[in-house]
Tab-separated table of C-alpha atoms in Angstrom:
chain	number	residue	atom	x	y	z
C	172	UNK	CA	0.000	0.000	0.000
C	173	UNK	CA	1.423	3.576	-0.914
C	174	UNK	CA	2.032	6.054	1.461
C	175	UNK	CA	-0.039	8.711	1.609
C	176	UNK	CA	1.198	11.837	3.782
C	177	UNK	CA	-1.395	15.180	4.976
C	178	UNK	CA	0.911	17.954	4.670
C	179	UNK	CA	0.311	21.413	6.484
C	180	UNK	CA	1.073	24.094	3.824
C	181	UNK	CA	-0.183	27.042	6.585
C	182	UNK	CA	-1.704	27.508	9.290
C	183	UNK	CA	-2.662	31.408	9.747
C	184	UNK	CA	-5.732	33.439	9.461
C	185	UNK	CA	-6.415	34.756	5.323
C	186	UNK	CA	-3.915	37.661	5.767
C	187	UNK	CA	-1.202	35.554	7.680
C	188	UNK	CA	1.629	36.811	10.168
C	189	UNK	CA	2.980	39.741	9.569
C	190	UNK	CA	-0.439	40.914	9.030
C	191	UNK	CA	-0.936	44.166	6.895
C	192	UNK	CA	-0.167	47.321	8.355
C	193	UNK	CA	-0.367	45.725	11.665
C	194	UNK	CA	2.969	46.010	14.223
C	195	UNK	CA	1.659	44.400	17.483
C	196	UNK	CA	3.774	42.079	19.286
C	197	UNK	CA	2.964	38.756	17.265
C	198	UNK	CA	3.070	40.478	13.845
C	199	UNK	CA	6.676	43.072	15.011
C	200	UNK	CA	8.604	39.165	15.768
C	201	UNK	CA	7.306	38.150	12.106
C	202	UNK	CA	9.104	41.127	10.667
C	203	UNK	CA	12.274	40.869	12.712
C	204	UNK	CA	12.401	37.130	12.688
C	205	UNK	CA	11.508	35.442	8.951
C	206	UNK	CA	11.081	32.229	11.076
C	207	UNK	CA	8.351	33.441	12.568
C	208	UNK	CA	5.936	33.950	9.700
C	209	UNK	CA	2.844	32.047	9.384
C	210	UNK	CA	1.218	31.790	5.976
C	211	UNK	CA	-2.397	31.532	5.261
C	212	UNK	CA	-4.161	28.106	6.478
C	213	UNK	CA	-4.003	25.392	3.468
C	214	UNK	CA	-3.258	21.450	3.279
C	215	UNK	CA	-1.619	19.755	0.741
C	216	UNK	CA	-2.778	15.648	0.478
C	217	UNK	CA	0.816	14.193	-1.074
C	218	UNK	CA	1.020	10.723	-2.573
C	219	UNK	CA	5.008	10.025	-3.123
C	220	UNK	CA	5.070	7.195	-4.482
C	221	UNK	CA	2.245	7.977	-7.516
C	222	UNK	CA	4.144	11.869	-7.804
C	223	UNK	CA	0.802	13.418	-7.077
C	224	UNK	CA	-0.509	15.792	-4.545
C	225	UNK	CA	-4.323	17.492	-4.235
C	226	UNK	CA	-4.283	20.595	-2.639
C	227	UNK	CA	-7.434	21.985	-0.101
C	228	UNK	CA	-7.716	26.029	-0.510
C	229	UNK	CA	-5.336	28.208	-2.827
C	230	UNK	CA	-4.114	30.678	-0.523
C	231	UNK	CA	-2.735	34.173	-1.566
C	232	UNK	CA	0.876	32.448	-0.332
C	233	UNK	CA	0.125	29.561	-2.780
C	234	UNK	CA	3.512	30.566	-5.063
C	235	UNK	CA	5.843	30.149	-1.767
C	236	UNK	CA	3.120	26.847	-0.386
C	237	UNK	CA	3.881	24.938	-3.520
C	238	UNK	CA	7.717	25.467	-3.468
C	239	UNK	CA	8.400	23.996	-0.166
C	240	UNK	CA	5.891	21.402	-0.934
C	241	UNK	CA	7.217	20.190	-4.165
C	242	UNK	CA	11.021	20.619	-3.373
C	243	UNK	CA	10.109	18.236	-0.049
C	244	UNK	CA	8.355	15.411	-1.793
C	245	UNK	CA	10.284	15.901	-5.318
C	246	UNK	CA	7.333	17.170	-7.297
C	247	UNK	CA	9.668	19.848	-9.278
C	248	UNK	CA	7.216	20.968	-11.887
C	249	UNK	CA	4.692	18.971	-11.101
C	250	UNK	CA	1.209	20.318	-10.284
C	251	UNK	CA	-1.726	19.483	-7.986
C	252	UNK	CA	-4.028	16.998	-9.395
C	253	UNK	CA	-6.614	18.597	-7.831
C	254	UNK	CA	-7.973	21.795	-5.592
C	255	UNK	CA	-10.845	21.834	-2.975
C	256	UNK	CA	-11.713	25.037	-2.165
C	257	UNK	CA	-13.467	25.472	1.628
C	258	UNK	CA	-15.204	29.078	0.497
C	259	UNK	CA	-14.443	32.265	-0.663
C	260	UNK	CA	-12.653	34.499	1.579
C	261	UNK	CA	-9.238	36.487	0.868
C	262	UNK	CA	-7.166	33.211	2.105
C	263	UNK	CA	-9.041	30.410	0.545
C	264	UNK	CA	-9.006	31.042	-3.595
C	265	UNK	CA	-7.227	33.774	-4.268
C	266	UNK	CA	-4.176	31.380	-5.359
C	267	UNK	CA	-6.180	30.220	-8.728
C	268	UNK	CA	-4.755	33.214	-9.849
C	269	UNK	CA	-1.216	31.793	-10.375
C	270	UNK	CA	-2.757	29.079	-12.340
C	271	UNK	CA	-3.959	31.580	-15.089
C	272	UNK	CA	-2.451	33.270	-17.934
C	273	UNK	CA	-0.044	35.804	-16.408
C	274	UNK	CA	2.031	33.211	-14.527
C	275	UNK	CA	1.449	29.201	-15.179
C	276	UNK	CA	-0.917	28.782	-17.349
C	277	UNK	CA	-2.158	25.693	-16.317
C	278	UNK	CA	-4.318	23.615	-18.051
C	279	UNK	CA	-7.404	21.954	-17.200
C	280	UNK	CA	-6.867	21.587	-12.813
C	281	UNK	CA	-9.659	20.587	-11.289
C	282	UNK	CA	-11.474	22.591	-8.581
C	283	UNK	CA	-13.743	20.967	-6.331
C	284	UNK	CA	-16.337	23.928	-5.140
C	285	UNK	CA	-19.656	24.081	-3.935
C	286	UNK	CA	-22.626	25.308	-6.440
C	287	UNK	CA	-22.443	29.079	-5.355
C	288	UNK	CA	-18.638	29.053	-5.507
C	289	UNK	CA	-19.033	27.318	-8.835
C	290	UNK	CA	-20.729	30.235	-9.922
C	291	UNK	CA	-18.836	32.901	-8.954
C	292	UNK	CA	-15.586	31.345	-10.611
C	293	UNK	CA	-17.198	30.991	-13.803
C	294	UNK	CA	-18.926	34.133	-14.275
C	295	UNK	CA	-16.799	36.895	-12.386
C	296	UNK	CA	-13.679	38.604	-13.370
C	297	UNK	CA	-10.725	38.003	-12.894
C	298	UNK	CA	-11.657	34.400	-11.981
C	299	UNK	CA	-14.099	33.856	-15.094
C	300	UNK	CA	-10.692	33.879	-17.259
C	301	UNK	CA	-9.712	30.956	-15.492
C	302	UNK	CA	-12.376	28.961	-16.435
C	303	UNK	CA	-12.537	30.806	-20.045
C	304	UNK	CA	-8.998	29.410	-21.047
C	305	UNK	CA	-9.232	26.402	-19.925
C	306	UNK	CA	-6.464	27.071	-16.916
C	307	UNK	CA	-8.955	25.578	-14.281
C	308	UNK	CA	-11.942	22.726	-14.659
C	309	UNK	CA	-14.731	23.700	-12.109
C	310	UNK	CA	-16.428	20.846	-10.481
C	311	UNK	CA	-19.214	21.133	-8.211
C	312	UNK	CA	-19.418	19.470	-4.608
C	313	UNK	CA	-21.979	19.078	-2.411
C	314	UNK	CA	-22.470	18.400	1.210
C	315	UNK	CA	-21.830	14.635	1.910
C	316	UNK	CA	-20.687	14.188	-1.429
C	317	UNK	CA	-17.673	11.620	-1.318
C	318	UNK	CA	-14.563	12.439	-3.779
C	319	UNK	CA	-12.275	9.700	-4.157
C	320	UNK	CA	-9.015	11.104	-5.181
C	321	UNK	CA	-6.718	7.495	-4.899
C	322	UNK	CA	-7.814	4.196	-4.588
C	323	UNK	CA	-7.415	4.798	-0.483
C	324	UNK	CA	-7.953	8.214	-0.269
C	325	UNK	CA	-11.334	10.161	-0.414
C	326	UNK	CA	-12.033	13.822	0.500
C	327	UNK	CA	-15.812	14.678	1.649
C	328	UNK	CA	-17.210	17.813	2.070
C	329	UNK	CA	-19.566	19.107	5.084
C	330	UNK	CA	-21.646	22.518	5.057
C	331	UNK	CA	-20.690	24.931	8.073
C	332	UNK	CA	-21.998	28.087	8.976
C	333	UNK	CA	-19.872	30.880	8.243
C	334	UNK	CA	-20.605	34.065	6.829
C	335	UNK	CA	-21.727	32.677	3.591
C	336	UNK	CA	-21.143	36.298	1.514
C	337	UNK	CA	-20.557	34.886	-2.138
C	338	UNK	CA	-20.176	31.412	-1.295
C	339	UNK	CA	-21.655	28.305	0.807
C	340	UNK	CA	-18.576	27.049	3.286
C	341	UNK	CA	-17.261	23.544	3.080
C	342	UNK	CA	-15.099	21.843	5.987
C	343	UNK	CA	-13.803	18.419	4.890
C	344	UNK	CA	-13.036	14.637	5.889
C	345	UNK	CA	-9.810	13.980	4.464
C	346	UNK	CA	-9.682	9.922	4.626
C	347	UNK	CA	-6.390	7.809	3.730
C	348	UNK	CA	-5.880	3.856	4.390
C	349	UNK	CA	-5.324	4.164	8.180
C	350	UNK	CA	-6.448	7.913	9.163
C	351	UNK	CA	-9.521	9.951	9.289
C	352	UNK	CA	-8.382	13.779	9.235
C	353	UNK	CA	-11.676	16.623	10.048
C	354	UNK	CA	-10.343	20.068	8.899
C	355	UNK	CA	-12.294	22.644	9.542
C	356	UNK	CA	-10.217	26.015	9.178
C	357	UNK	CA	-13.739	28.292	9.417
C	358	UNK	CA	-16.595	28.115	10.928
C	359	UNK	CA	-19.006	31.132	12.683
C	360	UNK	CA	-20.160	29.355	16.115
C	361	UNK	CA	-20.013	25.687	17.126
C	362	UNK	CA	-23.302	26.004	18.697
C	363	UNK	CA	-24.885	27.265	15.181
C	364	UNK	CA	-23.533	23.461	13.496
C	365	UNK	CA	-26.190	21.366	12.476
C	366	UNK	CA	-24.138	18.791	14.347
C	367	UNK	CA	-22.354	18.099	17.516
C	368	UNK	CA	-18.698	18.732	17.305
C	369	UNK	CA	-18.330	16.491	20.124
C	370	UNK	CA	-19.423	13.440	18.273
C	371	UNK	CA	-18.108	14.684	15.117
C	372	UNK	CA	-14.441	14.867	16.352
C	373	UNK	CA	-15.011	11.446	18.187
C	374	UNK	CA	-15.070	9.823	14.847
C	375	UNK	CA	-11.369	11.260	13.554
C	376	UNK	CA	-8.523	10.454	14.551
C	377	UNK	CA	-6.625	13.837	14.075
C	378	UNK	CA	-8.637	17.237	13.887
C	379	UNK	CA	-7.363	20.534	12.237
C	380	UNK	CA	-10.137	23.057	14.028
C	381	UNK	CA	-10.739	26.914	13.345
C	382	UNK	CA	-8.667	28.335	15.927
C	383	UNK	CA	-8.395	32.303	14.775
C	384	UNK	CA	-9.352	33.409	18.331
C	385	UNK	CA	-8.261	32.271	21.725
C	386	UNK	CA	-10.684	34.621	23.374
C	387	UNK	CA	-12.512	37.980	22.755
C	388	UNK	CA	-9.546	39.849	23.807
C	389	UNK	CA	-7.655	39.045	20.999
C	390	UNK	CA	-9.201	41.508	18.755
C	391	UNK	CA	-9.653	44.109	21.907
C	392	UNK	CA	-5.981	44.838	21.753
C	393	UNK	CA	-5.545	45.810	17.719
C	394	UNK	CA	-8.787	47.782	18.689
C	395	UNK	CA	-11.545	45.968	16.647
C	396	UNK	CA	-14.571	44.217	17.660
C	397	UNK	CA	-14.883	40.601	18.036
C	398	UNK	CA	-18.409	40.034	17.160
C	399	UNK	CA	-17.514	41.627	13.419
C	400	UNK	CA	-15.328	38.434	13.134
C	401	UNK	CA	-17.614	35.154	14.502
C	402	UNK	CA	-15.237	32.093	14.985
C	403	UNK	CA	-15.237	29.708	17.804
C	404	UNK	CA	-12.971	30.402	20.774
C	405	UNK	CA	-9.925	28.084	21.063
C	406	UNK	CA	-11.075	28.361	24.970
C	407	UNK	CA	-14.476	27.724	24.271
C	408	UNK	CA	-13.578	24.512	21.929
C	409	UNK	CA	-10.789	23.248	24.792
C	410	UNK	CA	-13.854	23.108	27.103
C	411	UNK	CA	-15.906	21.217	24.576
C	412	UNK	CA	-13.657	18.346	23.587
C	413	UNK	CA	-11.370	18.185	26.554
C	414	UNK	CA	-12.189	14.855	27.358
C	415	UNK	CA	-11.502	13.334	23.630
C	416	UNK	CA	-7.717	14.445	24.072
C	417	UNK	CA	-6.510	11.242	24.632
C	418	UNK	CA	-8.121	9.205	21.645
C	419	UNK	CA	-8.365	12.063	19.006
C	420	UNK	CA	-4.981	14.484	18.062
C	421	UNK	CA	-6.918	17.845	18.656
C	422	UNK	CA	-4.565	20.875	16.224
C	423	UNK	CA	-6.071	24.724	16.170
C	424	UNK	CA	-5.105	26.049	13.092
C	425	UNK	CA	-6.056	29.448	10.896
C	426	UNK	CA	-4.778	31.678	13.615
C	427	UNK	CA	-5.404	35.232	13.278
C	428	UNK	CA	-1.934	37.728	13.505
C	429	UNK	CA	-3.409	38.675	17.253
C	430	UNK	CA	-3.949	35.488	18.948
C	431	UNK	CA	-1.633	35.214	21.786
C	432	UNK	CA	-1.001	31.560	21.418
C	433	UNK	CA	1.591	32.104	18.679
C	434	UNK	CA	3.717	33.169	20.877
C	435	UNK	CA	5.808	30.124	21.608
C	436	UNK	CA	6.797	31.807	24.915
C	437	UNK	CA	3.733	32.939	26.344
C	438	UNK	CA	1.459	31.163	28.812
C	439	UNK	CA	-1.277	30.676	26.819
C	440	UNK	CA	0.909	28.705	24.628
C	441	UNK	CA	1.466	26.455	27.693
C	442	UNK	CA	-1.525	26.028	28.908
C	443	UNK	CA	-3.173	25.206	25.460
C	444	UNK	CA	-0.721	22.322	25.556
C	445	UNK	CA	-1.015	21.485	29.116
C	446	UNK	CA	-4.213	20.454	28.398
C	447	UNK	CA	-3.531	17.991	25.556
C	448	UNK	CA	-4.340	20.500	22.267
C	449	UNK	CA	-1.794	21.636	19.900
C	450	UNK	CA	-0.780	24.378	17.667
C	451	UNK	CA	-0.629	23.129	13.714
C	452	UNK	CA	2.860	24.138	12.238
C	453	UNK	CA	3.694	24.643	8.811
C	454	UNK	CA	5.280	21.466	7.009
C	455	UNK	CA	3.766	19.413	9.541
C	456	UNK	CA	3.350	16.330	8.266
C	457	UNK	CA	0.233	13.549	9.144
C	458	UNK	CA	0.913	9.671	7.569
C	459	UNK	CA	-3.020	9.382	6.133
């Protein structure tokens, strides 16, 4: 059986760390320290052995995402197989772009989207192009709707409520032989889920959960207002699933530039870890 490996391409809120003309502590260590940098949240599914890899959400860092992928696995010139796209907001599609005339000029990718998203790539500008020349293949996915990308791997969508502007919002169950992965990057309130994330998460074995905010303060101190912004709180989720730590691998990932635990120093870092969560890192790496 072939291996099949879930790589983490990024793990920060749309506008990633440094954030745009933002200098509070988190996004001031970005700029001094390149190490620091987190780039918008995306996953890349890799099969080595086959010399093909499906990537979920083209993020506005996809150009940088795809180097470090391909130059790990030895994909040089080789592109995705296919995209799933999770909805559109800045750091889920803008990355098609690169796929179009002005840079690759790709040819026929597949994008798994849901109807509205479908839409909106075919008939708006700039993203219409795409889908005019031929760069991208739009394929529509519904809720439920299994996608079996490799003989042992499948990829199945699941509606979530989150500010649904242009386009519905897909998390996903990212299935290989001998893992179940649940990534779900966005989402407005757990509560407002058609189903119980507690039984939900019971049934993976690793999770990849919206974690933008750790609490309401986050936003307090860059002087905007939480409830503009609805995500779960990484507090709020802890309290939820605490008990499942020690049968399911709980990560937060998309973490906005102002959530303290990114600081690898502070105690909210320690406690998130203290009680059995974790912090996704780029180029983590999950055997599927």
């Amino acid at each position: 059986m072939s291996d099949v490996f879930l790589n983490v391409l990024g793990t920060a809120q749309d506008a990633g760390l440094p954030h745009p003309n933002c200098y509070c502590k988190n996004c001031m260590e970005a700029i001094r320290n390149p190490k620091l940098r987190r780039l918008a949240a995306a996953l890349a599914i890799v099969l080595p052995d086959e010399q093909a890899w499906h990537l979920i959400d083209a993020s506005p860092d996809l150009k940088e995402q795809m180097v470090r992928l391909q130059l790990k696995y030895g994909l040089e010139g080789k592109l995705m197989e296919s995209i799933f796209l999770t909805h559109a907001h800045l750091g889920h599609y803008p990355g098609l772009l690169f796929l179009g005339r002005e840079a690759i000029g790709a040819k026929g990718i597949p994008v798994m989207a849901g109807k509205k998203m479908k839409l909106l790539l075919e008939e708006q500008a700039p993203w219409s192009q795409l889908t005019k020349l031929g760069n991208i293949n739009v394929k529509e996915i519904q809720d439920g709707g299994m996608v079996r990308i490799a003989p042992s791997v499948t990829v199945t969508p699941i509606d979530v409520p989150h500010r649904n502007e242009f386009s519905e919002t897909f998390a996903f169950w990212i299935e290989g032989p001998n893992k179940k992965v649940l990534y779900v990057p966005d989402i407005d309130r757990w509560h407002e889920w058609d189903k119980n994330l507690w039984t939900v998460c019971k049934d993976a074995d690793i999770c990849l959960l919206d974690g933008t905010f750790h609490s309401e303060k986050d936003l307090e101190r860059i002087g905007r207002d939480y409830r503009e912004i609805p995500h779960p709180l990484m507090t709020e989720t802890m309290d939820l699933l605490q008990d499942l730590t020690g049968q399911t691998d709980i990560y937060f990932t998309h973490l906005n530039h102002s959530n303290p635990a990114i600081d690898l120093d502070l105690e909210v870092r320690l406690e998130i870890v203290a009680r059995g969560f974790h912090i996704a890192e780029e180029e983590m790496e999950f055997r599927l």
